[in-house]
PDB file as gemmi writes it, atoms N, CA and C in Angstrom:
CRYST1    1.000    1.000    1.000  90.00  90.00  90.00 P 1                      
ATOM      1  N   UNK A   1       0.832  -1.186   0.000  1.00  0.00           N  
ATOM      2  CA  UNK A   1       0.000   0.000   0.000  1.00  0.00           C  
ATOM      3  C   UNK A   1       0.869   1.238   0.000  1.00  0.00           C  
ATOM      4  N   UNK A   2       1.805   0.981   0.842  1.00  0.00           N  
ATOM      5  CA  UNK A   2       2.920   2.010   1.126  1.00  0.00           C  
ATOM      6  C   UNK A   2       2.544   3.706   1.275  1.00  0.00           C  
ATOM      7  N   UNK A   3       2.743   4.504   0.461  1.00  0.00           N  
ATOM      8  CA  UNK A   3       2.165   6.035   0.670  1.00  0.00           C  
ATOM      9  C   UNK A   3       1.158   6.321   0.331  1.00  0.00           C  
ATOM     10  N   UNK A   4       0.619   5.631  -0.849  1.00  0.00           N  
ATOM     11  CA  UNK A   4      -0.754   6.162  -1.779  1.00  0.00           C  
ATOM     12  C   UNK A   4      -1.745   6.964  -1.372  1.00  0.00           C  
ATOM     13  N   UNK A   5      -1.857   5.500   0.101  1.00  0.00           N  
ATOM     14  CA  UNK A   5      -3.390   5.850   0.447  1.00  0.00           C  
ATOM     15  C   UNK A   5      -3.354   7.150   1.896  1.00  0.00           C  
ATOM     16  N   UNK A   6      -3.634   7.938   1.834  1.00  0.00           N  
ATOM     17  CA  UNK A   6      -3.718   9.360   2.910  1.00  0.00           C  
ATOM     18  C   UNK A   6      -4.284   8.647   4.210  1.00  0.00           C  
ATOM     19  N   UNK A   7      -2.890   9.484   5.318  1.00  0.00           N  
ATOM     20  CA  UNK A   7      -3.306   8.883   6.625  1.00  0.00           C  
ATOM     21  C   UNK A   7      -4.982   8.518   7.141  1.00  0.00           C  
ATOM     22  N   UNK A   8      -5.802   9.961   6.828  1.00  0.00           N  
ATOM     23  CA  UNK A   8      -7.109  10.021   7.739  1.00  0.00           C  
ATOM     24  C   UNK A   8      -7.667   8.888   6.592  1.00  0.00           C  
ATOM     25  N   UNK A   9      -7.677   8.788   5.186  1.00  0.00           N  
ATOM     26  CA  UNK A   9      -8.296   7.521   4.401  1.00  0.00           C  
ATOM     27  C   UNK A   9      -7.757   5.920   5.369  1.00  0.00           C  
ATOM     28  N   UNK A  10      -6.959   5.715   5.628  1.00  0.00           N  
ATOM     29  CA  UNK A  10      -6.237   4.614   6.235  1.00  0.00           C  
ATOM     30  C   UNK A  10      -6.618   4.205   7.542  1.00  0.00           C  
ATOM     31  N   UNK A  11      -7.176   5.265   8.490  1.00  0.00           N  
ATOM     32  CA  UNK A  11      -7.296   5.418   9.652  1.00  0.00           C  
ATOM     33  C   UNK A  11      -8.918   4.945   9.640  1.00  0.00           C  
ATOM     34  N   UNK A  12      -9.862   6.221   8.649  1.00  0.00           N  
ATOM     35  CA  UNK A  12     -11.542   5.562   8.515  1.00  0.00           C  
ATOM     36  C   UNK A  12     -11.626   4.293   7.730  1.00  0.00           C  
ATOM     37  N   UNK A  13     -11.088   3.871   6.521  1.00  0.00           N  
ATOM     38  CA  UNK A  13     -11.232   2.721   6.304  1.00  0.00           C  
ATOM     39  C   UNK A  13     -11.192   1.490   7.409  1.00  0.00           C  
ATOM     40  N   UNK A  14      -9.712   1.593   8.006  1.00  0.00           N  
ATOM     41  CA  UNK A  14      -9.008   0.649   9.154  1.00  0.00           C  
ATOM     42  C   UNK A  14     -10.609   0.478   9.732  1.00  0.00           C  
ATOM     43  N   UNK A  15     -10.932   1.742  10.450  1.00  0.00           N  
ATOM     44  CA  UNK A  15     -11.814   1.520  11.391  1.00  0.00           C  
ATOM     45  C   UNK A  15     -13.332   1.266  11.203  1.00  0.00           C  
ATOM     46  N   UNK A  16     -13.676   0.923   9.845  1.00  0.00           N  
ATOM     47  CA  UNK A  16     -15.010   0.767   9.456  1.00  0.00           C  
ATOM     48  C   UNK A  16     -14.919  -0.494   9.438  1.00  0.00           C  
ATOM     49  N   UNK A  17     -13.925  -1.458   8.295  1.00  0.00           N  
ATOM     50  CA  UNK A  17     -13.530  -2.450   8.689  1.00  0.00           C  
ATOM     51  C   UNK A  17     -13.299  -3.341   9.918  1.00  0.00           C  
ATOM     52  N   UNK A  18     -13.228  -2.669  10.491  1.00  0.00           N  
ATOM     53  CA  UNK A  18     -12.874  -3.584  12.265  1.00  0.00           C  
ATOM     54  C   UNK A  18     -14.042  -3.558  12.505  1.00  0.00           C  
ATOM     55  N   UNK A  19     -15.238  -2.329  12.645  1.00  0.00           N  
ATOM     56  CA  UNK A  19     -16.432  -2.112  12.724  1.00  0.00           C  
ATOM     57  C   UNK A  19     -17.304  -3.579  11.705  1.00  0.00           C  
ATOM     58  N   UNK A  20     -16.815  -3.578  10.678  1.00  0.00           N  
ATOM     59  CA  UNK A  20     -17.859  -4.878   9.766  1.00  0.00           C  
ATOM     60  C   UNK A  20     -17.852  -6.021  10.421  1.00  0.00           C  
ATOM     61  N   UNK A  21     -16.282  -6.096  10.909  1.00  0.00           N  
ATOM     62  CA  UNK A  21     -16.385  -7.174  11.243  1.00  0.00           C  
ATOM     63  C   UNK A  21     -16.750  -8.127  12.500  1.00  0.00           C  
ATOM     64  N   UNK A  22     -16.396  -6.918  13.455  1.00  0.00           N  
ATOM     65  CA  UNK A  22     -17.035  -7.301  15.138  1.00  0.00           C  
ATOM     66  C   UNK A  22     -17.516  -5.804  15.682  1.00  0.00           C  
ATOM     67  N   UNK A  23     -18.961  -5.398  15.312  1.00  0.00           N  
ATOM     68  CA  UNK A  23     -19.297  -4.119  15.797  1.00  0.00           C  
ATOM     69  C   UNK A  23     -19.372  -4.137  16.715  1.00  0.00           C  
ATOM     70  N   UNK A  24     -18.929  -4.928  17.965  1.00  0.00           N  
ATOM     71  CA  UNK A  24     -19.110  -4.531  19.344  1.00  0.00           C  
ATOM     72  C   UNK A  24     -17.683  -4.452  19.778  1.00  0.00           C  
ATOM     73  N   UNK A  25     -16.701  -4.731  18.141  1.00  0.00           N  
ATOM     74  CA  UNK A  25     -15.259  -3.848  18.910  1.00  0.00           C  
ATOM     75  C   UNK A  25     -14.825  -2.138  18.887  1.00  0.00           C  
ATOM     76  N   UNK A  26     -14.473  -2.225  20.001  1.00  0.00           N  
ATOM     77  CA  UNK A  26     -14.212  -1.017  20.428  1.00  0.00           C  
ATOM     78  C   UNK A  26     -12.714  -0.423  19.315  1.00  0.00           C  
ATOM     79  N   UNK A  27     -12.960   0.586  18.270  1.00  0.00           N  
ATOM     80  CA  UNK A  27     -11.804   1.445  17.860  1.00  0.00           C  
ATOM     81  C   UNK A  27     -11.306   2.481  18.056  1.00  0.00           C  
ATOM     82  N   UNK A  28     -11.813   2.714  19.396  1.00  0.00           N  
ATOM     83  CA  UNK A  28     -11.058   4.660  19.744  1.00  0.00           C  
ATOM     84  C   UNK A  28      -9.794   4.656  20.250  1.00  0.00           C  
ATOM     85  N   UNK A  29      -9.537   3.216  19.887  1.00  0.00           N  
ATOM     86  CA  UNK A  29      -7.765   3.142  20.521  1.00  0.00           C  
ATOM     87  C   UNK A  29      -6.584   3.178  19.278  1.00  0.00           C  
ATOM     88  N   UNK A  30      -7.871   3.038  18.151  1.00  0.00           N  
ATOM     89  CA  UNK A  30      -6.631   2.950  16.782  1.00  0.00           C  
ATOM     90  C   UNK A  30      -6.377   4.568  16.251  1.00  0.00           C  
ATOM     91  N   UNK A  31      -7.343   5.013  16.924  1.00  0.00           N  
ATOM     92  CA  UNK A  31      -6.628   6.528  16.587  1.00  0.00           C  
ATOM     93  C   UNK A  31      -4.950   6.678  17.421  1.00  0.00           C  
ATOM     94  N   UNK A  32      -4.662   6.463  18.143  1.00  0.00           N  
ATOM     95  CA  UNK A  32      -3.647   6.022  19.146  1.00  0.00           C  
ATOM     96  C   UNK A  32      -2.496   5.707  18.087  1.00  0.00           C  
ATOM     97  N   UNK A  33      -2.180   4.590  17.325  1.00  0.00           N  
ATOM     98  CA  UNK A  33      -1.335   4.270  16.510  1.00  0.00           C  
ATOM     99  C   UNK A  33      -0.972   4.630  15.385  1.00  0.00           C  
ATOM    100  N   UNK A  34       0.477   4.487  15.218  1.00  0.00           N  
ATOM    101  CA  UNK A  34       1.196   4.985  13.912  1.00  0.00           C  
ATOM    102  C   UNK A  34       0.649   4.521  12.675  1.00  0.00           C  
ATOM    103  N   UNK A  35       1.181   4.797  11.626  1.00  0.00           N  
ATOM    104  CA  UNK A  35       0.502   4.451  10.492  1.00  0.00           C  
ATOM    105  C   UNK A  35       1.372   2.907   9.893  1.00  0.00           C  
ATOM    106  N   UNK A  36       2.564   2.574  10.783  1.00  0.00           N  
ATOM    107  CA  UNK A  36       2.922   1.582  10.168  1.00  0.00           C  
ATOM    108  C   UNK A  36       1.568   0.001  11.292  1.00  0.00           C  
ATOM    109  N   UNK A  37       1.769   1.083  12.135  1.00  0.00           N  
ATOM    110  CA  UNK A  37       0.757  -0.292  13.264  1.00  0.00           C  
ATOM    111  C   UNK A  37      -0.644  -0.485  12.598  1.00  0.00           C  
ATOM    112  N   UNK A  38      -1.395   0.439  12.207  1.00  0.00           N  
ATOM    113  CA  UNK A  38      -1.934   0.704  10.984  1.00  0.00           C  
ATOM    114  C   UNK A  38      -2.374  -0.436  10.389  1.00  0.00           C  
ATOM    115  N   UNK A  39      -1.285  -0.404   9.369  1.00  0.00           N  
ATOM    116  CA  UNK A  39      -1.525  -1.491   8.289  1.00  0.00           C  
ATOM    117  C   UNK A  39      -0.814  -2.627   8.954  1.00  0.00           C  
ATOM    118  N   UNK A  40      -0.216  -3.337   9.726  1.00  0.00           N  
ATOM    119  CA  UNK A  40      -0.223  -4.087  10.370  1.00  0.00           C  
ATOM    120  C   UNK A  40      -1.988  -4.761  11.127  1.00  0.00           C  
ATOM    121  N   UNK A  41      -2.745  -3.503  11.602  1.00  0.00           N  
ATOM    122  CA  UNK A  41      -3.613  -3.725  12.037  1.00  0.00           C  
ATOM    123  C   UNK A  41      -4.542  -4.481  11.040  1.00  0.00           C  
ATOM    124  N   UNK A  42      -4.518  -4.033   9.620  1.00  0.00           N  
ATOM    125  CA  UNK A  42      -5.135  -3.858   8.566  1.00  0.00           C  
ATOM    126  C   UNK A  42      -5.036  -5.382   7.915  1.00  0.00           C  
ATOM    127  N   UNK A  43      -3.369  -5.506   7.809  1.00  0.00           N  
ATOM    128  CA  UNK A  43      -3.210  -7.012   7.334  1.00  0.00           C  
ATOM    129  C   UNK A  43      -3.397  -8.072   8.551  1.00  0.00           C  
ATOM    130  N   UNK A  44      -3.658  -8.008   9.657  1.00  0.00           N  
ATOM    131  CA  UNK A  44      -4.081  -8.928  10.406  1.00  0.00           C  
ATOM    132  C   UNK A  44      -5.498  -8.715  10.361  1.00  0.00           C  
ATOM    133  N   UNK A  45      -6.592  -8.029  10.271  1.00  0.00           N  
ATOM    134  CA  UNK A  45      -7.826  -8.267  10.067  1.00  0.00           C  
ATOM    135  C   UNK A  45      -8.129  -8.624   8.226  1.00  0.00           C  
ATOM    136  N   UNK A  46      -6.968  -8.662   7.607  1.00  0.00           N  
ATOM    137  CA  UNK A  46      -7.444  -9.521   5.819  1.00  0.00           C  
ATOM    138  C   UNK A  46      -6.992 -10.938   6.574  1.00  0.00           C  
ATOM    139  N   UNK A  47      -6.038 -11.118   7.329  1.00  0.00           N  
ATOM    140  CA  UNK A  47      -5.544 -12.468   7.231  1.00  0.00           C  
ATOM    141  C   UNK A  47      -6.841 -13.388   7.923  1.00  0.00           C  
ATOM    142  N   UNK A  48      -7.434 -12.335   9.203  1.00  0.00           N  
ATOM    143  CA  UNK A  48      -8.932 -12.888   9.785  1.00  0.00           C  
ATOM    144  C   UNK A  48     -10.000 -13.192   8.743  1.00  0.00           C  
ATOM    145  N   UNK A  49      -9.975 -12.857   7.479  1.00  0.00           N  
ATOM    146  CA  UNK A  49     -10.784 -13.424   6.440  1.00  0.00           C  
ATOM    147  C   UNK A  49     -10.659 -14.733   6.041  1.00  0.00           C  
ATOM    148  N   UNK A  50      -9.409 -15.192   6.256  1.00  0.00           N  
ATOM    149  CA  UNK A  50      -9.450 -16.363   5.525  1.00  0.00           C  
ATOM    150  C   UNK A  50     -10.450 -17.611   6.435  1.00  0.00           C  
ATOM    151  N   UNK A  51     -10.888 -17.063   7.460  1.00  0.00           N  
ATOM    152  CA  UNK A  51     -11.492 -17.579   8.385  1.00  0.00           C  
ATOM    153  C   UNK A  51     -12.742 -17.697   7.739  1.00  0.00           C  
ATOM    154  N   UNK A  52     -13.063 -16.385   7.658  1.00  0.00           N  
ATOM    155  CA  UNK A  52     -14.783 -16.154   6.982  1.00  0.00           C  
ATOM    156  C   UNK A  52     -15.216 -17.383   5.944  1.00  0.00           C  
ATOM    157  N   UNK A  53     -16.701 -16.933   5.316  1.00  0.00           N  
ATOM    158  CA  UNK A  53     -17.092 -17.540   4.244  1.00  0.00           C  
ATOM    159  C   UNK A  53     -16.814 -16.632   3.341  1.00  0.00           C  
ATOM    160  N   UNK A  54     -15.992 -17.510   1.740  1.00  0.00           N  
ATOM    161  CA  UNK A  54     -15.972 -16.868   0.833  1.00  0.00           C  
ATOM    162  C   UNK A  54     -17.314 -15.555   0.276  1.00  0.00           C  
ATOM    163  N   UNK A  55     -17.949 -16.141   0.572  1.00  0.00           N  
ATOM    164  CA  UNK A  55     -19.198 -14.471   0.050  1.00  0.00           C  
ATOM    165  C   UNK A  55     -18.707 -13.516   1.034  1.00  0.00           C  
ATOM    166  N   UNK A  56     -18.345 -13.368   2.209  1.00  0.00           N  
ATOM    167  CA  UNK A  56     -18.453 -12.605   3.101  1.00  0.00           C  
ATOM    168  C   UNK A  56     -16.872 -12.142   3.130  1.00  0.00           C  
ATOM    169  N   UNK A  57     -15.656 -13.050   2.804  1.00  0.00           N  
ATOM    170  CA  UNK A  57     -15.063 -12.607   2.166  1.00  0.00           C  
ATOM    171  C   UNK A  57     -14.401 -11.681   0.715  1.00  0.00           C  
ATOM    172  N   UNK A  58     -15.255 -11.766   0.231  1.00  0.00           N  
ATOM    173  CA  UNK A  58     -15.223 -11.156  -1.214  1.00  0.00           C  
ATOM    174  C   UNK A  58     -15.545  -9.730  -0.852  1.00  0.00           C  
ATOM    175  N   UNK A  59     -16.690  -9.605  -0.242  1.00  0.00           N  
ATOM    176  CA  UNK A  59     -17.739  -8.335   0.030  1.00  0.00           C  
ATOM    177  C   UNK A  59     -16.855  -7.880   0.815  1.00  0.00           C  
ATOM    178  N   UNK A  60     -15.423  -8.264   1.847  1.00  0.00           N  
ATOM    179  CA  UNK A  60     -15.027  -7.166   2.982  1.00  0.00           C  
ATOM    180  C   UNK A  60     -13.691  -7.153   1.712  1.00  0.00           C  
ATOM    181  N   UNK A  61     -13.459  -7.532   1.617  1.00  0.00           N  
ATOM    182  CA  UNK A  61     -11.778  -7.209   0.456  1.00  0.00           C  
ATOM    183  C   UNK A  61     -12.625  -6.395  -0.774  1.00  0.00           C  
ATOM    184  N   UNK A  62     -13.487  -6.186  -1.468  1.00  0.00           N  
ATOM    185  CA  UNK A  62     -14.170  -5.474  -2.389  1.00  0.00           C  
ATOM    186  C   UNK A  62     -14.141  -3.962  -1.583  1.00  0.00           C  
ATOM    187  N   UNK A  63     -14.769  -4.334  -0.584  1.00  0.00           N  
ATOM    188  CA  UNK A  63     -15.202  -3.018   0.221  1.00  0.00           C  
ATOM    189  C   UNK A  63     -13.291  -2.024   1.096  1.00  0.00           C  
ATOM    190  N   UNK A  64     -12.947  -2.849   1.533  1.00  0.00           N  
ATOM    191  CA  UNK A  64     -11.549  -1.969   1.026  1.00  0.00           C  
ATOM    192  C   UNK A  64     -11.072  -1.618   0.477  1.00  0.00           C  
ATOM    193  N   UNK A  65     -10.805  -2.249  -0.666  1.00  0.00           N  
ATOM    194  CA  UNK A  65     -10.471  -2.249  -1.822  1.00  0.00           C  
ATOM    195  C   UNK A  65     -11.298  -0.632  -2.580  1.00  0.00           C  
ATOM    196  N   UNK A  66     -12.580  -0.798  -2.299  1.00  0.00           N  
ATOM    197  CA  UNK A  66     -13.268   0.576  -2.707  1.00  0.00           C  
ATOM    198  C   UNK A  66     -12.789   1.564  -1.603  1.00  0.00           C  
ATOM    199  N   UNK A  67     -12.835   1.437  -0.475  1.00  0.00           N  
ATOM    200  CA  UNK A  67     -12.826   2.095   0.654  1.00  0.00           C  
ATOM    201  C   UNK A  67     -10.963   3.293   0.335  1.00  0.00           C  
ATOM    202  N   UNK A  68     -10.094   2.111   0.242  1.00  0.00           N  
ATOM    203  CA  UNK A  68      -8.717   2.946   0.186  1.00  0.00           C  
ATOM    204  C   UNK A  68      -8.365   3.595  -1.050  1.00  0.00           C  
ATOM    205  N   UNK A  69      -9.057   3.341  -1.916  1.00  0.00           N  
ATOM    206  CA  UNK A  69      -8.716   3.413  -3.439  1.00  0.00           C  
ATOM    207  C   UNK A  69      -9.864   3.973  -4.504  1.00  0.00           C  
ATOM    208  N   UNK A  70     -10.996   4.684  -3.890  1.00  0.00           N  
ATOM    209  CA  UNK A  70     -12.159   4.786  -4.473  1.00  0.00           C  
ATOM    210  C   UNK A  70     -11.910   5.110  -6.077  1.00  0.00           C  
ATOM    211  N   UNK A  71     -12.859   4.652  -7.182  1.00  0.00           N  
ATOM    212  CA  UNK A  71     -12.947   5.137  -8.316  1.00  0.00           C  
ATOM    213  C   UNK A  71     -13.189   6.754  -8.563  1.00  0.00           C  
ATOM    214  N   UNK A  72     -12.397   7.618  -9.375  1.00  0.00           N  
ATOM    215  CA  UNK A  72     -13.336   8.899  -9.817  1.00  0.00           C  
ATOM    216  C   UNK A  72     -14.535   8.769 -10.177  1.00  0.00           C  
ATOM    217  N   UNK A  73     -15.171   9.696 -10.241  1.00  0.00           N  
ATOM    218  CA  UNK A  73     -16.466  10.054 -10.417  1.00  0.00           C  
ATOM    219  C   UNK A  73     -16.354  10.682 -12.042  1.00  0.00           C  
ATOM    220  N   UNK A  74     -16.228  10.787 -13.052  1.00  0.00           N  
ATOM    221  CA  UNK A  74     -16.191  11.218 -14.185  1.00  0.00           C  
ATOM    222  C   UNK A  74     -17.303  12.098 -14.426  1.00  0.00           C  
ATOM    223  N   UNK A  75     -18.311  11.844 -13.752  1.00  0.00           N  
ATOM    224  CA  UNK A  75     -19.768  12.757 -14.586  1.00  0.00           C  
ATOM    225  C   UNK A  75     -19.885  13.647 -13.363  1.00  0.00           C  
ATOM    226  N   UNK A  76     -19.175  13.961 -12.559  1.00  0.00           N  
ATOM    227  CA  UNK A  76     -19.418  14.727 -11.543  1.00  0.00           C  
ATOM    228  C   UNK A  76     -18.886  16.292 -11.968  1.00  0.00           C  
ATOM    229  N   UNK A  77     -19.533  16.956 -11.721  1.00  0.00           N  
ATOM    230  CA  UNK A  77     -19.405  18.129 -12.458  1.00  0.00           C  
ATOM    231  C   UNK A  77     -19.100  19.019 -11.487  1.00  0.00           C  
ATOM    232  N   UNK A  78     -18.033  20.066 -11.859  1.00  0.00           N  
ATOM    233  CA  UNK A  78     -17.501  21.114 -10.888  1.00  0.00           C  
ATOM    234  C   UNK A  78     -18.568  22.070 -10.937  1.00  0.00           C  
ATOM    235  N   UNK A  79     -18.754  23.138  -9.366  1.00  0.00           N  
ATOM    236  CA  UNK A  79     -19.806  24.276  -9.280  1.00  0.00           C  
ATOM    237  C   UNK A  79     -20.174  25.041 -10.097  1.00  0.00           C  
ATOM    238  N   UNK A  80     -19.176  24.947 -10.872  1.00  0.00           N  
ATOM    239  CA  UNK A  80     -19.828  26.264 -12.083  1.00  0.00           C  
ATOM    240  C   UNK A  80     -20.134  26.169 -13.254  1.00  0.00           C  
ATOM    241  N   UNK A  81     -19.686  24.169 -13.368  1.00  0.00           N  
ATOM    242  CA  UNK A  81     -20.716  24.002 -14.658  1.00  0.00           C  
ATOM    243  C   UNK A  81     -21.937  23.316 -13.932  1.00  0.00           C  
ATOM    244  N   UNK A  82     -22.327  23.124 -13.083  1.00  0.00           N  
ATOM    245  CA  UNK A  82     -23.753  23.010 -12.567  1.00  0.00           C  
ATOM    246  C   UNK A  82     -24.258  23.931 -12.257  1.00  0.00           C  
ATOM    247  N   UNK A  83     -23.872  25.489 -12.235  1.00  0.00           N  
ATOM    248  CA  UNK A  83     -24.606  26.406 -12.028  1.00  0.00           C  
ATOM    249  C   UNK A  83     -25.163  26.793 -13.636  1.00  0.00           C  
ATOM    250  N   UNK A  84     -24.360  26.396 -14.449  1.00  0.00           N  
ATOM    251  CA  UNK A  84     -24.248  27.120 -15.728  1.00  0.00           C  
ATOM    252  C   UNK A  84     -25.680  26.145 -16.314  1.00  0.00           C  
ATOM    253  N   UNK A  85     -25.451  25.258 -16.090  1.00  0.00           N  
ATOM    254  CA  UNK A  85     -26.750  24.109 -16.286  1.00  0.00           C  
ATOM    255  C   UNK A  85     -27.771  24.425 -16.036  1.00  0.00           C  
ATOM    256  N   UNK A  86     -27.782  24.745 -14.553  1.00  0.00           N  
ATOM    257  CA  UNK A  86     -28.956  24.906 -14.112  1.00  0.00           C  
ATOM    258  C   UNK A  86     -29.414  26.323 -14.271  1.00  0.00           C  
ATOM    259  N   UNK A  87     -28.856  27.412 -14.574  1.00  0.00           N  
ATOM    260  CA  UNK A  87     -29.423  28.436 -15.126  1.00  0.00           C  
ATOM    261  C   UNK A  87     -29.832  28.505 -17.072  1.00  0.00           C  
ATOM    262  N   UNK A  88     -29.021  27.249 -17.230  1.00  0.00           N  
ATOM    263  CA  UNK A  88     -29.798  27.264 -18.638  1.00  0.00           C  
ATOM    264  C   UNK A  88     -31.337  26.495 -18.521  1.00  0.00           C  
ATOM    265  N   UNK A  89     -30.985  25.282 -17.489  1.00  0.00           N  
ATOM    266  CA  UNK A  89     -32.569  24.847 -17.791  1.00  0.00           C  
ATOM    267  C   UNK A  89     -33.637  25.627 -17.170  1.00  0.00           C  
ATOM    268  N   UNK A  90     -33.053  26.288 -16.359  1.00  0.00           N  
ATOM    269  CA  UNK A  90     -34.466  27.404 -15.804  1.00  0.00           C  
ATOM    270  C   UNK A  90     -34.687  28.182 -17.156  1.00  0.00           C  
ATOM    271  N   UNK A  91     -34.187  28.782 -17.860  1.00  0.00           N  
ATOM    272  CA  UNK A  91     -34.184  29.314 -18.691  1.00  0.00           C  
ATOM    273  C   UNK A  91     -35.208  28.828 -19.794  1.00  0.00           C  
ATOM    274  N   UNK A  92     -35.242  27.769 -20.723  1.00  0.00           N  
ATOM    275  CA  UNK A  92     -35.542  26.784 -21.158  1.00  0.00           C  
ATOM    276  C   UNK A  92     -36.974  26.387 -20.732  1.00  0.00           C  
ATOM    277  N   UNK A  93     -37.008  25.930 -19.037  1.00  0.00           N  
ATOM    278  CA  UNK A  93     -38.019  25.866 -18.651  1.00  0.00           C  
ATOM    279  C   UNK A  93     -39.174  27.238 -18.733  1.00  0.00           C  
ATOM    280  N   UNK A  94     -38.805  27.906 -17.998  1.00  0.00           N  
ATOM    281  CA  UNK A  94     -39.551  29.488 -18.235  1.00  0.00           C  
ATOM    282  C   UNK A  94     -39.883  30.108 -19.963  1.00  0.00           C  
ATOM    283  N   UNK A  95     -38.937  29.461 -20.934  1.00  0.00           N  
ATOM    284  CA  UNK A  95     -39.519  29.817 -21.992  1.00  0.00           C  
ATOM    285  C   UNK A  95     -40.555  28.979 -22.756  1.00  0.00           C  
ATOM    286  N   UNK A  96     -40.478  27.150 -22.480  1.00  0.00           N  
ATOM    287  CA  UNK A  96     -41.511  26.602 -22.706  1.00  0.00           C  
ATOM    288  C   UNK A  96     -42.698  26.340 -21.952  1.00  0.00           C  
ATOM    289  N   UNK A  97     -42.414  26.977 -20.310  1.00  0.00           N  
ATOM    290  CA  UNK A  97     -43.914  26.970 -20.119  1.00  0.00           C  
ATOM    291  C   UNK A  97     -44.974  28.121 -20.447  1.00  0.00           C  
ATOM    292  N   UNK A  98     -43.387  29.668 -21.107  1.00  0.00           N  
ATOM    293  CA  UNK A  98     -44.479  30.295 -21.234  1.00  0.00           C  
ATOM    294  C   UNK A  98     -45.074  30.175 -22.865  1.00  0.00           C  
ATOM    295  N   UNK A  99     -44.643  29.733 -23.412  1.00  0.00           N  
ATOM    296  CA  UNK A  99     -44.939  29.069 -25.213  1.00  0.00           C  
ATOM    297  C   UNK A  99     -46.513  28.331 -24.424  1.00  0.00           C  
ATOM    298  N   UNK A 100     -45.965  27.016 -24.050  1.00  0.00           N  
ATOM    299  CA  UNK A 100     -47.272  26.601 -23.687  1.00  0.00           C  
ATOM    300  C   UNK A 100     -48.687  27.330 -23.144  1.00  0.00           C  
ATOM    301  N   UNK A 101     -48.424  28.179 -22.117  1.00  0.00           N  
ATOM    302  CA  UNK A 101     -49.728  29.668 -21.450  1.00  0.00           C  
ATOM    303  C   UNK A 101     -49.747  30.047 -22.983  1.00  0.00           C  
ATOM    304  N   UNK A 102     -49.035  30.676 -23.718  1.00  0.00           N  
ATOM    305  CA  UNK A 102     -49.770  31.063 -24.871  1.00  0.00           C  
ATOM    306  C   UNK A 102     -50.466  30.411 -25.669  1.00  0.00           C  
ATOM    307  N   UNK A 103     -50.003  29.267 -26.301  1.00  0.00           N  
ATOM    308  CA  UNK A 103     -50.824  28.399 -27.113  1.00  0.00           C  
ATOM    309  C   UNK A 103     -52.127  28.024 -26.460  1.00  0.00           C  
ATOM    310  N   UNK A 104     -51.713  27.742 -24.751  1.00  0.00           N  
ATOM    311  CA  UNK A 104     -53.258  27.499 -24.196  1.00  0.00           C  
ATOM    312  C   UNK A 104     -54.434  28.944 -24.074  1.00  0.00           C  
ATOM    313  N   UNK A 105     -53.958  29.948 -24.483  1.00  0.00           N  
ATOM    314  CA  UNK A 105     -54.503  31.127 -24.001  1.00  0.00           C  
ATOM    315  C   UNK A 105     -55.034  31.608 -25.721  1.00  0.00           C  
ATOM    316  N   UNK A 106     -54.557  31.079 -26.558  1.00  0.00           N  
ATOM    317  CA  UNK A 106     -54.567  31.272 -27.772  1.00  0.00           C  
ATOM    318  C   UNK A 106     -56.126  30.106 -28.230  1.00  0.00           C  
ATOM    319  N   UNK A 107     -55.564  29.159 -28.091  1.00  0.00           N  
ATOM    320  CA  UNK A 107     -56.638  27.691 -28.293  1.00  0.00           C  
ATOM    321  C   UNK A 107     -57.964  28.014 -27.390  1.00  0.00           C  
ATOM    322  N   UNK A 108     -58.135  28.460 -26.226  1.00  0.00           N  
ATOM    323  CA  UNK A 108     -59.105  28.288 -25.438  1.00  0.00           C  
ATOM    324  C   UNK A 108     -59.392  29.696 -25.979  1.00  0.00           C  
ATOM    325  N   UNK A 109     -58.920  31.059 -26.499  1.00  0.00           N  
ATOM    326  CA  UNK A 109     -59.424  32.112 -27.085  1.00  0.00           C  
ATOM    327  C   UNK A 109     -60.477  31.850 -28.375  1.00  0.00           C  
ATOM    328  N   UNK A 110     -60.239  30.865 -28.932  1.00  0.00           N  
ATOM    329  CA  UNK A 110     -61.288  30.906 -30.268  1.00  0.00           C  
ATOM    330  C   UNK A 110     -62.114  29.736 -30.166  1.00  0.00           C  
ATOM    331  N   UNK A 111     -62.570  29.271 -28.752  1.00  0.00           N  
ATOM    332  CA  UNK A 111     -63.918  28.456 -28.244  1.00  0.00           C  
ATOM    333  C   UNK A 111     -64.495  29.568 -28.489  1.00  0.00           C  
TER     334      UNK A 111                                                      
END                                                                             
């Protein structure tokens, strides 16, 4: 793993993980330790998998695996092209509902 993954990522993962696996263990002591005790901590709760059932194994190594390393988000859009969006579709919106009031104001005019 070595540097990649950022202390406080290493620290909430560590401790969600310990959490999956025995929620009635107590982790306010792993804030306490270095980052090499850490992943020590980390590879002795993967090696506690081999214990598990494979499904339940898969799902906690998947879930770290997402947890230390998450995918980008590609369609996630920075503030100011979602502002830019969303002031075009207001825009858009306000001009076809008012098209529509006219056509309806137009149609119901020559009953």
């Amino acid at each position: 793993m070595g540097e990649i993954v950022e202390d406080y990522t290493l620290y909430n993962c560590t401790g969600v993980l310990l959490l999956k696996l025995d929620p009635a263990r107590n982790t306010s002591a792993m804030w306490t330790l270095n980052r090499s005790q850490v992943l020590d901590l980390l590879d002795f709760a993967v090696d506690e998998l081999d214990r598990l059932n494979p499904v339940k194994r898969t799902a906690i190594r998947d879930f770290i695996s997402d947890c230390l390393f998450p995918t980008p988000r590609p369609y996630d859009l920075v503030w100011w092209q979602k502002l830019m969006w969303t002031v075009i579709f207001a825009a858009m919106l306000l001009v076809s509902t008012g098209g529509n009031i006219i056509v309806m104001w137009i149609v119901l005019g020559k009953c």
